[in-house]
mmCIF file of C-alpha atoms in Angstrom:
data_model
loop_
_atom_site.group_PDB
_atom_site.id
_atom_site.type_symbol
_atom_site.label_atom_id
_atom_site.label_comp_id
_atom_site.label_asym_id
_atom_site.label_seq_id
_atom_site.Cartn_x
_atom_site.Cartn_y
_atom_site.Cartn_z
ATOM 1 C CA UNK F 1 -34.585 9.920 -9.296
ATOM 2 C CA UNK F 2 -34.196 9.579 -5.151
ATOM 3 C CA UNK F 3 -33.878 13.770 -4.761
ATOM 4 C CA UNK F 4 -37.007 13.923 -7.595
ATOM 5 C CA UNK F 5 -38.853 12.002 -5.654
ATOM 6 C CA UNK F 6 -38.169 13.297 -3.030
ATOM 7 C CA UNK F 7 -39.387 16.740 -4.049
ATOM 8 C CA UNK F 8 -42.574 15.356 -5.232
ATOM 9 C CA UNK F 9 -43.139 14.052 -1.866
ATOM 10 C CA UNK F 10 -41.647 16.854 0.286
ATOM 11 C CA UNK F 11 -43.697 19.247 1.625
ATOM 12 C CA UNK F 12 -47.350 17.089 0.554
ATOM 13 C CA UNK F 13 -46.889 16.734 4.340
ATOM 14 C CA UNK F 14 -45.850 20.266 5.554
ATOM 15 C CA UNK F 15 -47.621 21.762 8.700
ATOM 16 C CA UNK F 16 -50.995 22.570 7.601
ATOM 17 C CA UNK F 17 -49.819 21.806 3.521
ATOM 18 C CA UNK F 18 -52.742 23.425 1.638
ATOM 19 C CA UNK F 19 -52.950 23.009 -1.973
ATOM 20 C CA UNK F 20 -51.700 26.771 -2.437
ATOM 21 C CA UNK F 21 -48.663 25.966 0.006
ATOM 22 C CA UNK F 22 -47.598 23.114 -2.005
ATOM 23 C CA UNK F 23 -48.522 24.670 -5.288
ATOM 24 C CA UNK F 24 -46.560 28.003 -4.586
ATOM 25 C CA UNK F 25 -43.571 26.233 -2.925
ATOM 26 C CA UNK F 26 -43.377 24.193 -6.154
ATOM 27 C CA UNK F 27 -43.358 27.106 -8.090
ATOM 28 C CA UNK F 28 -40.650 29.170 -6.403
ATOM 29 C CA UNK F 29 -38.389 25.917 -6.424
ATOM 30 C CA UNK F 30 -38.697 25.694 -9.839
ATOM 31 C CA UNK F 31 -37.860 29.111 -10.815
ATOM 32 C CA UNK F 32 -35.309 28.972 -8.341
ATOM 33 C CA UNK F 33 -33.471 25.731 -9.706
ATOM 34 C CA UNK F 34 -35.206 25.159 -13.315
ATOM 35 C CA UNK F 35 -33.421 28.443 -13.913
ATOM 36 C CA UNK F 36 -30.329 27.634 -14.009
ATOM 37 C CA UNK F 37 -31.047 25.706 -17.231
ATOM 38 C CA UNK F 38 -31.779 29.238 -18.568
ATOM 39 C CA UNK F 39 -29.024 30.778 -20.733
ATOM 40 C CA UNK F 40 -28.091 34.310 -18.090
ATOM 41 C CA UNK F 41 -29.910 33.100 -15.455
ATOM 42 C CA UNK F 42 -30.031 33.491 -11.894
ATOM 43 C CA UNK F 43 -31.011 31.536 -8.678
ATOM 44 C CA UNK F 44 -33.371 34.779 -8.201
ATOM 45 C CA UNK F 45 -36.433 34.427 -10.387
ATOM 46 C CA UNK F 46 -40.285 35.226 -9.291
ATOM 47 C CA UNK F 47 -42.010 34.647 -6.266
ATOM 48 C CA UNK F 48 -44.778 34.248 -7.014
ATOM 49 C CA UNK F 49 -47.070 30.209 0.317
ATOM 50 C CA UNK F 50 -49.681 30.528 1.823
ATOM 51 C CA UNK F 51 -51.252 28.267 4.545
ATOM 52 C CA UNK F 52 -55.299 28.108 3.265
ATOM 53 C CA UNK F 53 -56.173 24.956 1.521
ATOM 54 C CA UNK F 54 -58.023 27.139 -0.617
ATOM 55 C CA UNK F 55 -55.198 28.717 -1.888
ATOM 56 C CA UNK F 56 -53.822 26.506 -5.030
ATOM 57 C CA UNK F 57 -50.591 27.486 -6.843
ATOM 58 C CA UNK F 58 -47.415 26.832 -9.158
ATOM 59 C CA UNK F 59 -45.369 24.169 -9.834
ATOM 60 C CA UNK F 60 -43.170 21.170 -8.899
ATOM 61 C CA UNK F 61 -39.655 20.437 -9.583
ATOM 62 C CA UNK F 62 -36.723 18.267 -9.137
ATOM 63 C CA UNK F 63 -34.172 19.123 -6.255
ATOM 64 C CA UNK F 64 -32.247 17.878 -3.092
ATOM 65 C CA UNK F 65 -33.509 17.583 0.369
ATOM 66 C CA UNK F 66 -31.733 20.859 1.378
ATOM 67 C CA UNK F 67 -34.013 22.515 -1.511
ATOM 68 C CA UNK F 68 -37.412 20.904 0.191
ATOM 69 C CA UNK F 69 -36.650 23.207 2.412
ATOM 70 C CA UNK F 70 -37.712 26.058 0.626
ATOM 71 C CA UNK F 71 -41.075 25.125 0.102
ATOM 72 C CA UNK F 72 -41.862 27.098 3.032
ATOM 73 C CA UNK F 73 -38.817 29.626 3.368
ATOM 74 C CA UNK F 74 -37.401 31.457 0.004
ATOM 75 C CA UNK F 75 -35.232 34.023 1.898
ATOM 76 C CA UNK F 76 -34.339 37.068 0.223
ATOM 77 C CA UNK F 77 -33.680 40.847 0.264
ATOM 78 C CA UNK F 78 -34.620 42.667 4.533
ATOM 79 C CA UNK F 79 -37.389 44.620 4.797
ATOM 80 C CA UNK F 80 -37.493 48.399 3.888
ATOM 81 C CA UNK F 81 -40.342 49.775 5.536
ATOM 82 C CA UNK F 82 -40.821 53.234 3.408
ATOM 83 C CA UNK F 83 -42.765 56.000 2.151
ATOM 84 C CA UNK F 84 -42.657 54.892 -1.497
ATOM 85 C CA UNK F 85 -44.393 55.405 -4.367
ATOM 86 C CA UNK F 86 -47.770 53.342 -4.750
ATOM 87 C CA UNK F 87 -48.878 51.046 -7.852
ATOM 88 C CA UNK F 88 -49.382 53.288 -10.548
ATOM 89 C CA UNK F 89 -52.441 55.095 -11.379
ATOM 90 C CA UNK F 90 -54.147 53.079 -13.361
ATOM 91 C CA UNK F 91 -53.915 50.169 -10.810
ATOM 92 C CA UNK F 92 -54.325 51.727 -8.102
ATOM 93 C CA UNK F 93 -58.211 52.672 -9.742
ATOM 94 C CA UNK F 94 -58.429 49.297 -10.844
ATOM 95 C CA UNK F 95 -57.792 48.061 -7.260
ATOM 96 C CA UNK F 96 -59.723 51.091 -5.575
ATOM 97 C CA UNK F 97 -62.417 50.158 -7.523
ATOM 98 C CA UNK F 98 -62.403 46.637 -6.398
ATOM 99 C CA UNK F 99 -62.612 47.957 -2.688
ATOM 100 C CA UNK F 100 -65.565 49.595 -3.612
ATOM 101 C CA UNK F 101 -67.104 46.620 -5.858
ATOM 102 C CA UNK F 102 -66.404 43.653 -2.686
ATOM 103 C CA UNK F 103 -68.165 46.055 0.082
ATOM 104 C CA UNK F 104 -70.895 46.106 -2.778
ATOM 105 C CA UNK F 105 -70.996 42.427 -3.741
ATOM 106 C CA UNK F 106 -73.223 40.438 -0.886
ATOM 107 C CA UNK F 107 -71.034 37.875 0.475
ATOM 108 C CA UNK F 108 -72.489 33.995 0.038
ATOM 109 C CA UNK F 109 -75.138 33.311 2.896
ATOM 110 C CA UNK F 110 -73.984 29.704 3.761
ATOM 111 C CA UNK F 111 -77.663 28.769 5.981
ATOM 112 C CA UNK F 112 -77.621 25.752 8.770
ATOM 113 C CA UNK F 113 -76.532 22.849 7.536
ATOM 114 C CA UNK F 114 -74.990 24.178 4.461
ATOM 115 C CA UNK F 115 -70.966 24.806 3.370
ATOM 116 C CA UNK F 116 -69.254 27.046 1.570
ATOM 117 C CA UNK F 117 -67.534 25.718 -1.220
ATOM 118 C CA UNK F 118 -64.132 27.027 -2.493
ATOM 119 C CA UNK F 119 -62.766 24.816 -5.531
ATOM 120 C CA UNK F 120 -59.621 25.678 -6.668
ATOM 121 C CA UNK F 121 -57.763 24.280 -10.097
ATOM 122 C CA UNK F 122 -53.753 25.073 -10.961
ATOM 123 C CA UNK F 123 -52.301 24.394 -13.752
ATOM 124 C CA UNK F 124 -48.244 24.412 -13.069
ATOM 125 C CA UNK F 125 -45.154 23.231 -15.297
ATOM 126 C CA UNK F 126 -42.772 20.719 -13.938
ATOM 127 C CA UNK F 127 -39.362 19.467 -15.286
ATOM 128 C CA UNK F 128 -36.536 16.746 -14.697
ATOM 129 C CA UNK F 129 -32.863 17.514 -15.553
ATOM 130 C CA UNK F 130 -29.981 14.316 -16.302
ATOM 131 C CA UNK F 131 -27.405 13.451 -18.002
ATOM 132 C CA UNK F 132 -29.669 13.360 -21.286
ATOM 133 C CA UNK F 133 -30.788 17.090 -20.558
ATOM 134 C CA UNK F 134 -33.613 18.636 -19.220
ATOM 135 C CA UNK F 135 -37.227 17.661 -19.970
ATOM 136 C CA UNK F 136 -40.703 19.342 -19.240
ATOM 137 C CA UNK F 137 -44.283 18.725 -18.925
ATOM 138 C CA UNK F 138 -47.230 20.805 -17.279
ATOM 139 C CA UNK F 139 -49.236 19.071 -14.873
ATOM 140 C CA UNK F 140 -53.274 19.949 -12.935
ATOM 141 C CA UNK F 141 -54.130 19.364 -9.863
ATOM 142 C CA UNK F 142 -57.244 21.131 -8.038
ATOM 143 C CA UNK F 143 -59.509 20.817 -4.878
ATOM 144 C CA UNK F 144 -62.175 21.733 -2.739
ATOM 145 C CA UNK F 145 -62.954 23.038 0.460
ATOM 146 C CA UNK F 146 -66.110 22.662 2.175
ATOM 147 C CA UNK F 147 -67.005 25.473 5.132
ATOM 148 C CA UNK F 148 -69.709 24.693 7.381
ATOM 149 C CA UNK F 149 -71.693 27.697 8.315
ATOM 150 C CA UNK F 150 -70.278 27.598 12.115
ATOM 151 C CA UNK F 151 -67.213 27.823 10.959
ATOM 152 C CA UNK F 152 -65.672 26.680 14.248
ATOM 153 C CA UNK F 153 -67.584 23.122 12.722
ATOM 154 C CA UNK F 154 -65.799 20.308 11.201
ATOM 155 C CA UNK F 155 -64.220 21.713 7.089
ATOM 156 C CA UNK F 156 -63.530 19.160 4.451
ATOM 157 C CA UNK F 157 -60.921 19.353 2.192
ATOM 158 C CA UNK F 158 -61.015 16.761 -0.983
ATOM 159 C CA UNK F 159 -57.130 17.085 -2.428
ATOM 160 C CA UNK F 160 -57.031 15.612 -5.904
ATOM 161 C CA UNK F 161 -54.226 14.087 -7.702
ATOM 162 C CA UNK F 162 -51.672 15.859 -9.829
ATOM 163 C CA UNK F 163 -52.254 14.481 -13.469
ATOM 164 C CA UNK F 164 -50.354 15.329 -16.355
ATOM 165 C CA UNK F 165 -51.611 17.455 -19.361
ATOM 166 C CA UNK F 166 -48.904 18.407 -21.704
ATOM 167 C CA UNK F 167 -45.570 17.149 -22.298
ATOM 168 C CA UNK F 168 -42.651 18.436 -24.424
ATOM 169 C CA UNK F 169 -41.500 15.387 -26.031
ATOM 170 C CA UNK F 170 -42.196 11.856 -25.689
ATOM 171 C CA UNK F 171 -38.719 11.478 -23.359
ATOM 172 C CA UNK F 172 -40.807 13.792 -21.213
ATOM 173 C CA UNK F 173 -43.469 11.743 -21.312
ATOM 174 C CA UNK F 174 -41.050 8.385 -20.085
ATOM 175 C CA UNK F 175 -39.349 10.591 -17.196
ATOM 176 C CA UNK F 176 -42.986 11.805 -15.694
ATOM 177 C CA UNK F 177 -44.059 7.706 -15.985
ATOM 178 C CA UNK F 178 -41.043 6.432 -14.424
ATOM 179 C CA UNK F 179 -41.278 9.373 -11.467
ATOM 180 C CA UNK F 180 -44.969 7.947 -10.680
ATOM 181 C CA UNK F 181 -44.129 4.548 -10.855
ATOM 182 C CA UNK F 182 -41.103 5.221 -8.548
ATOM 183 C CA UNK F 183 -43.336 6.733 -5.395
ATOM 184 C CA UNK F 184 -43.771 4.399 -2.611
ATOM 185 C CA UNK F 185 -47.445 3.153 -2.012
ATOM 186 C CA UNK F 186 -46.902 2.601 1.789
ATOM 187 C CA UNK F 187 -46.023 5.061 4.603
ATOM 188 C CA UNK F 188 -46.086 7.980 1.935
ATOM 189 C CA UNK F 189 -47.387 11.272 2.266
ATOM 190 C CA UNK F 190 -51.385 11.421 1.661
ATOM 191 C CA UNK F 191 -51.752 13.406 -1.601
ATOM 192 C CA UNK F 192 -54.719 13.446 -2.338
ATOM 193 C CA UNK F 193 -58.314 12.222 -0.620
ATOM 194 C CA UNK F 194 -60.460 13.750 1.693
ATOM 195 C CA UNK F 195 -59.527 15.412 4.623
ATOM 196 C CA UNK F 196 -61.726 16.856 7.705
ATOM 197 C CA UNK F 197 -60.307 19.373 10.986
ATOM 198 C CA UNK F 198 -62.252 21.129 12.938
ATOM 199 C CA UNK F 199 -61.738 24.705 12.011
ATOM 200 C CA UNK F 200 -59.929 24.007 9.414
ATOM 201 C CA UNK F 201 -56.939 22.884 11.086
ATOM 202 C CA UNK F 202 -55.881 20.998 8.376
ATOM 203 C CA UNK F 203 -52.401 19.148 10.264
ATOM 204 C CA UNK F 204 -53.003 20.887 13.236
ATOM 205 C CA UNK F 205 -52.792 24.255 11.986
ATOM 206 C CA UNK F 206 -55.491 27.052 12.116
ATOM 207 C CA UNK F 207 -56.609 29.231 9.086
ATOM 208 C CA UNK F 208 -55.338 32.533 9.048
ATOM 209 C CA UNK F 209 -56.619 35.891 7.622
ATOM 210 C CA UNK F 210 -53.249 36.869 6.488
ATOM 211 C CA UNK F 211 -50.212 35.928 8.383
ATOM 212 C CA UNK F 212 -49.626 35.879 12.451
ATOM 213 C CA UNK F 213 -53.572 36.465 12.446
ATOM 214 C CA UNK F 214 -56.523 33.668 12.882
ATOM 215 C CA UNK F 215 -59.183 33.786 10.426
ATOM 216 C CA UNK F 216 -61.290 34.347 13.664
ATOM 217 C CA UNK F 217 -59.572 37.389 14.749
ATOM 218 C CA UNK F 218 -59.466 39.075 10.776
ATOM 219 C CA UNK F 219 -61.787 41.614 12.866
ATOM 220 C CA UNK F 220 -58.361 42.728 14.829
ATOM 221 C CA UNK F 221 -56.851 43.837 11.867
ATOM 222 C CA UNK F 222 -55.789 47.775 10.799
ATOM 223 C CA UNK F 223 -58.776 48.698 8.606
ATOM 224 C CA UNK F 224 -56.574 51.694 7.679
ATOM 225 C CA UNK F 225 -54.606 50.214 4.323
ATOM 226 C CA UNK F 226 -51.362 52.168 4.826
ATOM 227 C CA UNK F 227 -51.209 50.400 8.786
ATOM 228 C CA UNK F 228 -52.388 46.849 7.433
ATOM 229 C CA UNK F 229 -49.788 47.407 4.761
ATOM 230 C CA UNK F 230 -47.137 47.933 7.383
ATOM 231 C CA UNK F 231 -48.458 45.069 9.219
ATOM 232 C CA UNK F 232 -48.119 42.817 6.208
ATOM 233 C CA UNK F 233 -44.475 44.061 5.388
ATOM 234 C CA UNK F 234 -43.046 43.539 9.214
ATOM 235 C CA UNK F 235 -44.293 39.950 9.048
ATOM 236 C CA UNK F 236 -43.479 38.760 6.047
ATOM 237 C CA UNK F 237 -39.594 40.646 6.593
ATOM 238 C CA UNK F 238 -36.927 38.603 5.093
ATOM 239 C CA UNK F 239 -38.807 36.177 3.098
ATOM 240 C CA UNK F 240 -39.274 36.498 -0.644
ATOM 241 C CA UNK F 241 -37.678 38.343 -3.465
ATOM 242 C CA UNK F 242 -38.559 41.438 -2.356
ATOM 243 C CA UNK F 243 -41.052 43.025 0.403
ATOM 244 C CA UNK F 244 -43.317 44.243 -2.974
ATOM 245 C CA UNK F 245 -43.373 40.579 -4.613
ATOM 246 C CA UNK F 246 -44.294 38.847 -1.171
ATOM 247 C CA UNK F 247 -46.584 41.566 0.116
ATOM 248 C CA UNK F 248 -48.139 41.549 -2.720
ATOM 249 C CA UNK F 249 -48.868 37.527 -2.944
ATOM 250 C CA UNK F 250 -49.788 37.905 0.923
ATOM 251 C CA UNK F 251 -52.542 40.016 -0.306
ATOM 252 C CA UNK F 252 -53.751 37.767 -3.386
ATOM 253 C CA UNK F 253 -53.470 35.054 -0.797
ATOM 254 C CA UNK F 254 -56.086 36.368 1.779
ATOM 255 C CA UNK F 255 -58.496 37.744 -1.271
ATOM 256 C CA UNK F 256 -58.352 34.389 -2.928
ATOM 257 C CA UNK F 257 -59.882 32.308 0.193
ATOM 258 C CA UNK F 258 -62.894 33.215 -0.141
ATOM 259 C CA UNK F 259 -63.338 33.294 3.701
ATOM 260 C CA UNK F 260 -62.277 37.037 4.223
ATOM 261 C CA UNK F 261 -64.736 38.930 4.961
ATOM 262 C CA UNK F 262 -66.068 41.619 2.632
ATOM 263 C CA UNK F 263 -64.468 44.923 4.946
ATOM 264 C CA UNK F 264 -61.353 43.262 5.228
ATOM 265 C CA UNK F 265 -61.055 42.273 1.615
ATOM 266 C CA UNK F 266 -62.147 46.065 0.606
ATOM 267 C CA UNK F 267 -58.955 47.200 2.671
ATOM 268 C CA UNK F 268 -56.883 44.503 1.019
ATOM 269 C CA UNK F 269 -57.402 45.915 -2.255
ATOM 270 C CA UNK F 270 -56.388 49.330 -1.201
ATOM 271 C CA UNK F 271 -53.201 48.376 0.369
ATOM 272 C CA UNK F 272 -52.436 46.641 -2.519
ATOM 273 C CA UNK F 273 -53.165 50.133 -4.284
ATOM 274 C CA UNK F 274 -49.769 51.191 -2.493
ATOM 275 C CA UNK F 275 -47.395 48.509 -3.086
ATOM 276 C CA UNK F 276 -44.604 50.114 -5.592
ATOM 277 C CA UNK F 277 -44.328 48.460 -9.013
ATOM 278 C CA UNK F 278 -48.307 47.487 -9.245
ATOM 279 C CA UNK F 279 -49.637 47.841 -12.436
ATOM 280 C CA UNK F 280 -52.526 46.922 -15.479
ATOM 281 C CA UNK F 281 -50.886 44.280 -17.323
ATOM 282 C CA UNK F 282 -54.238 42.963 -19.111
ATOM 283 C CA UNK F 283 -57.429 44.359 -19.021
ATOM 284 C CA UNK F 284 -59.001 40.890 -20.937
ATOM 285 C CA UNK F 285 -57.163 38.044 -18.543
ATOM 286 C CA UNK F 286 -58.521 34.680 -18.764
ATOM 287 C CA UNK F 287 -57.989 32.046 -16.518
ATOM 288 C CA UNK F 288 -59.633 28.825 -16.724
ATOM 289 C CA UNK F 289 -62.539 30.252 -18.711
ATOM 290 C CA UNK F 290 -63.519 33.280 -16.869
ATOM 291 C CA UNK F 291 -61.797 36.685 -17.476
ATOM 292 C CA UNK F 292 -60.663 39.953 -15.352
ATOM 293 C CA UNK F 293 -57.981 42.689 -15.014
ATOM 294 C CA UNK F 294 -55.122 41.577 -14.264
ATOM 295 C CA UNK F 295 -52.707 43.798 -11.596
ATOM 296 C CA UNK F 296 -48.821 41.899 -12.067
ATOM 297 C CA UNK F 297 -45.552 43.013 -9.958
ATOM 298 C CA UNK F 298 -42.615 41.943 -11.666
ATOM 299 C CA UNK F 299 -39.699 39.920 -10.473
ATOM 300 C CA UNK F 300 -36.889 41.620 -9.510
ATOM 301 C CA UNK F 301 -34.883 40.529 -12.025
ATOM 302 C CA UNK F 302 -37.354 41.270 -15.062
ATOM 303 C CA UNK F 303 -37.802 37.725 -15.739
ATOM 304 C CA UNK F 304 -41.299 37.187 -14.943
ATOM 305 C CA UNK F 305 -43.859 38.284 -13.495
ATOM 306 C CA UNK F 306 -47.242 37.633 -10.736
ATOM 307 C CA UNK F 307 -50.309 38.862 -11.379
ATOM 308 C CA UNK F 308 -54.085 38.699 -9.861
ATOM 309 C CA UNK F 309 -56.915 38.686 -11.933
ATOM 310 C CA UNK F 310 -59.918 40.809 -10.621
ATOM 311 C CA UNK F 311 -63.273 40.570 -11.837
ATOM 312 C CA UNK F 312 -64.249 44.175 -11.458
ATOM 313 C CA UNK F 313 -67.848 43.443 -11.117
ATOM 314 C CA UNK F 314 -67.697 41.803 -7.906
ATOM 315 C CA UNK F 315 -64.246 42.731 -6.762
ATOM 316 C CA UNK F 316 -63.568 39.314 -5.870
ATOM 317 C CA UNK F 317 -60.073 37.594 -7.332
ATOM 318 C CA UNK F 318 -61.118 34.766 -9.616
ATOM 319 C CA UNK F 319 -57.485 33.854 -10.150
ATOM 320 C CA UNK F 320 -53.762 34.427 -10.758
ATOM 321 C CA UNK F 321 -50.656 33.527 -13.568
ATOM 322 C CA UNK F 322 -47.481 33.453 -13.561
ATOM 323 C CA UNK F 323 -45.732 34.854 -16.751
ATOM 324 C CA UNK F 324 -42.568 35.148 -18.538
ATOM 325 C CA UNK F 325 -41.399 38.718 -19.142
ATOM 326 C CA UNK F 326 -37.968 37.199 -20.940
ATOM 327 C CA UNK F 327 -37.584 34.897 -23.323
ATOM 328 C CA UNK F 328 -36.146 31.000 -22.544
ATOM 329 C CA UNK F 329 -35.670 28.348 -25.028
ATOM 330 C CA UNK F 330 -38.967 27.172 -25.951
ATOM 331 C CA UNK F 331 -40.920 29.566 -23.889
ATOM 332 C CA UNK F 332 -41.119 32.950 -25.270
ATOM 333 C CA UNK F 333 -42.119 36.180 -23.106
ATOM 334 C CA UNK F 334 -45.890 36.527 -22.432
ATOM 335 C CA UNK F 335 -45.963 32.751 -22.053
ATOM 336 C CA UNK F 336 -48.147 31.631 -18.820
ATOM 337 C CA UNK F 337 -46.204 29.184 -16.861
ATOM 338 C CA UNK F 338 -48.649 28.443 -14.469
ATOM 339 C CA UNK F 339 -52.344 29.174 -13.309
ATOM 340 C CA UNK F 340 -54.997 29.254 -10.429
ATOM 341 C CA UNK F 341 -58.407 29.577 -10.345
ATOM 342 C CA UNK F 342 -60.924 30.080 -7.601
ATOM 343 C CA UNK F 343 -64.541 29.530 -7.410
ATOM 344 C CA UNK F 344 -67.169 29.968 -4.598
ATOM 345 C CA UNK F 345 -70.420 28.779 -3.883
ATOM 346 C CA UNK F 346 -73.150 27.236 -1.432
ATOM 347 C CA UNK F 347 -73.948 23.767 -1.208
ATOM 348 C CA UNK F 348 -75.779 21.560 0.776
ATOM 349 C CA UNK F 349 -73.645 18.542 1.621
ATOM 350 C CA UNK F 350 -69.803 17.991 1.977
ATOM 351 C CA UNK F 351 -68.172 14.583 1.084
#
């Protein structure tokens, strides 16, 4: 239970750990390990890591300290920087249209005094392998983050506990019990309460727009998608399962802060219009209660498969799954293995 633990523990604490880092780092560590429990499988599965706090994703598993690692850092295939085909057409309109819809769609006006607040809920699966075999349950976890209209002001951040939902047998239900009973109380990790950073520097890091650029220089940015597309791929080079997948989630990433302002989100969209292997996977998505069109890239192996969900009245992301595209022992293909959803809105006070 030591390298469980462990995991559970691991990265609560790393660099500016956001709810999406953790959540998303969970999630790539589980298809990366849980996998192998998978009859044909492979240590390559999706990718679906962000550094927002507003970004909230996937789920937790067991490994060794040399897997915590990954959290952060799922290395994978170089770069090829190329004139490819785009999504296909039917995406590309959907996410064309969501350019259009965002410059449209007035962004909240958070007055003096007031906050911007992001809440975020994930639902993610999480299992345990032993001698006895390998066990599963789904656990939720959520938060909020509070933006003061100066955004240079103090941000709040309330983290909530992980709390399990659904289990798939009662032995399931023993292992999670005995892994929360097993966490130290002292010296551990904070995860969850209330956290406040000037800027949002949550740990001493600064929000970013997308990666390598500050939230407060998103202005800087190529607002020609083809350029910010090429910017996207040369800094994400070398990490995920391929320069698609993790462009791709670089892209949901930024759209799902709701911090990004309305141009930049607009050329967002139509980068993502150019990213090969795009496509309409579900014109009637729901996540937690609200529905969109979803736009999934699949895994390079076929196995599953990332999608955002776009509500195509605003433009704005309201979510994103994860979803089988194979079938595994007890989870068929279309099953969703894990959730996020986002919500935005202006309040008065911050805990």
């Amino acid at each position: 239970m030591d390298d469980l633990q462990l995991l559970r523990e691991m990265r609560s604490d790393i660099g500016s750990a956001p709810p999406a880092t953790l959540a998303r780092g969970r999630t790539k560590l589980m298809a990366r390990i849980g996998s192998a429990t998978r009859p044909g499988a492979t240590t390559n599965t999706h990718a679906p890591a962000k550094v927002s706090p507003v970004r909230i994703r996937r789920r937790i598993v067991m490994a060794s300290a040399a897997a915590a690692f990954l959290v952060g850092v799922i290395v994978a295939a170089d770069v090829v920087l190329p004139d490819r085909p785009g999504a296909t057409a039917e995406a590309a309109e959907v996410l064309n249209n969501a350019a259009a819809a965002t410059i449209k769609t007035s962004d909240p006006v958070v007055g003096p005094g007031q906050y911007l607040k992001i809440e975020t809920t994930a639902l993610y699966g999480a299992s345990s392998g032993g001698t006895g075999g390998s066990v599963s349950w789904r656990e939720k976890t959520g938060g909020q983050v509070y933006v003061p209209a100066d955004r240079e002001g103090e941000w709040v951040w309330n983290r909530e506990e992980s709390v399990p939902v659904e289990f798939s047998s009662e032995a399931a239900k023993a292992v999670e019990a005995e892994i929360r009973k097993a966490r130290p109380t002292e010296g551990r990790p904070l995860l969850a309460g209330i956290l406040r950073a000037p800027g949002g520097a949550f740990y001493g890091t600064e929000q970013t727009a997308i990666q390598g650029t500050p939230l407060n220089e998103a202005g800087s940015l190529p607002k020609d998608p083809r350029a910010l597309l090429d910017v996207i791929y040369e800094r994400t080079k070398g990490a995920g399962k391929s320069p698609e997948i993790k462009a791709f989630g670089t892209i949901a990433d930024a759209l799902r802060t709701g911090v990004i302002p309305a141009d930049l989100r607009a050329t967002l969209y139509k980068a993502a219009a150019l990213i090969t292997g795009a496509t309409v996977v579900d014109k009637q998505a729901t996540v937690d209660g609200r529905t969109g069109i979803a736009i999934g890239i699949p895994s390079p192996d076929g196995g599953s498969r990332t999608e955002i969900i776009i509500d195509p009245a605003t433009g704005l992301v309201i979510g994103e799954r994860d979803v089988l595209q194979k079938d595994y022992p007890d989870s068929p293909a279309g099953t969703v293995m894990s959730w996020t959803s986002v919500r935005t809105s202006v309040v008065d006070s911050a805990p």
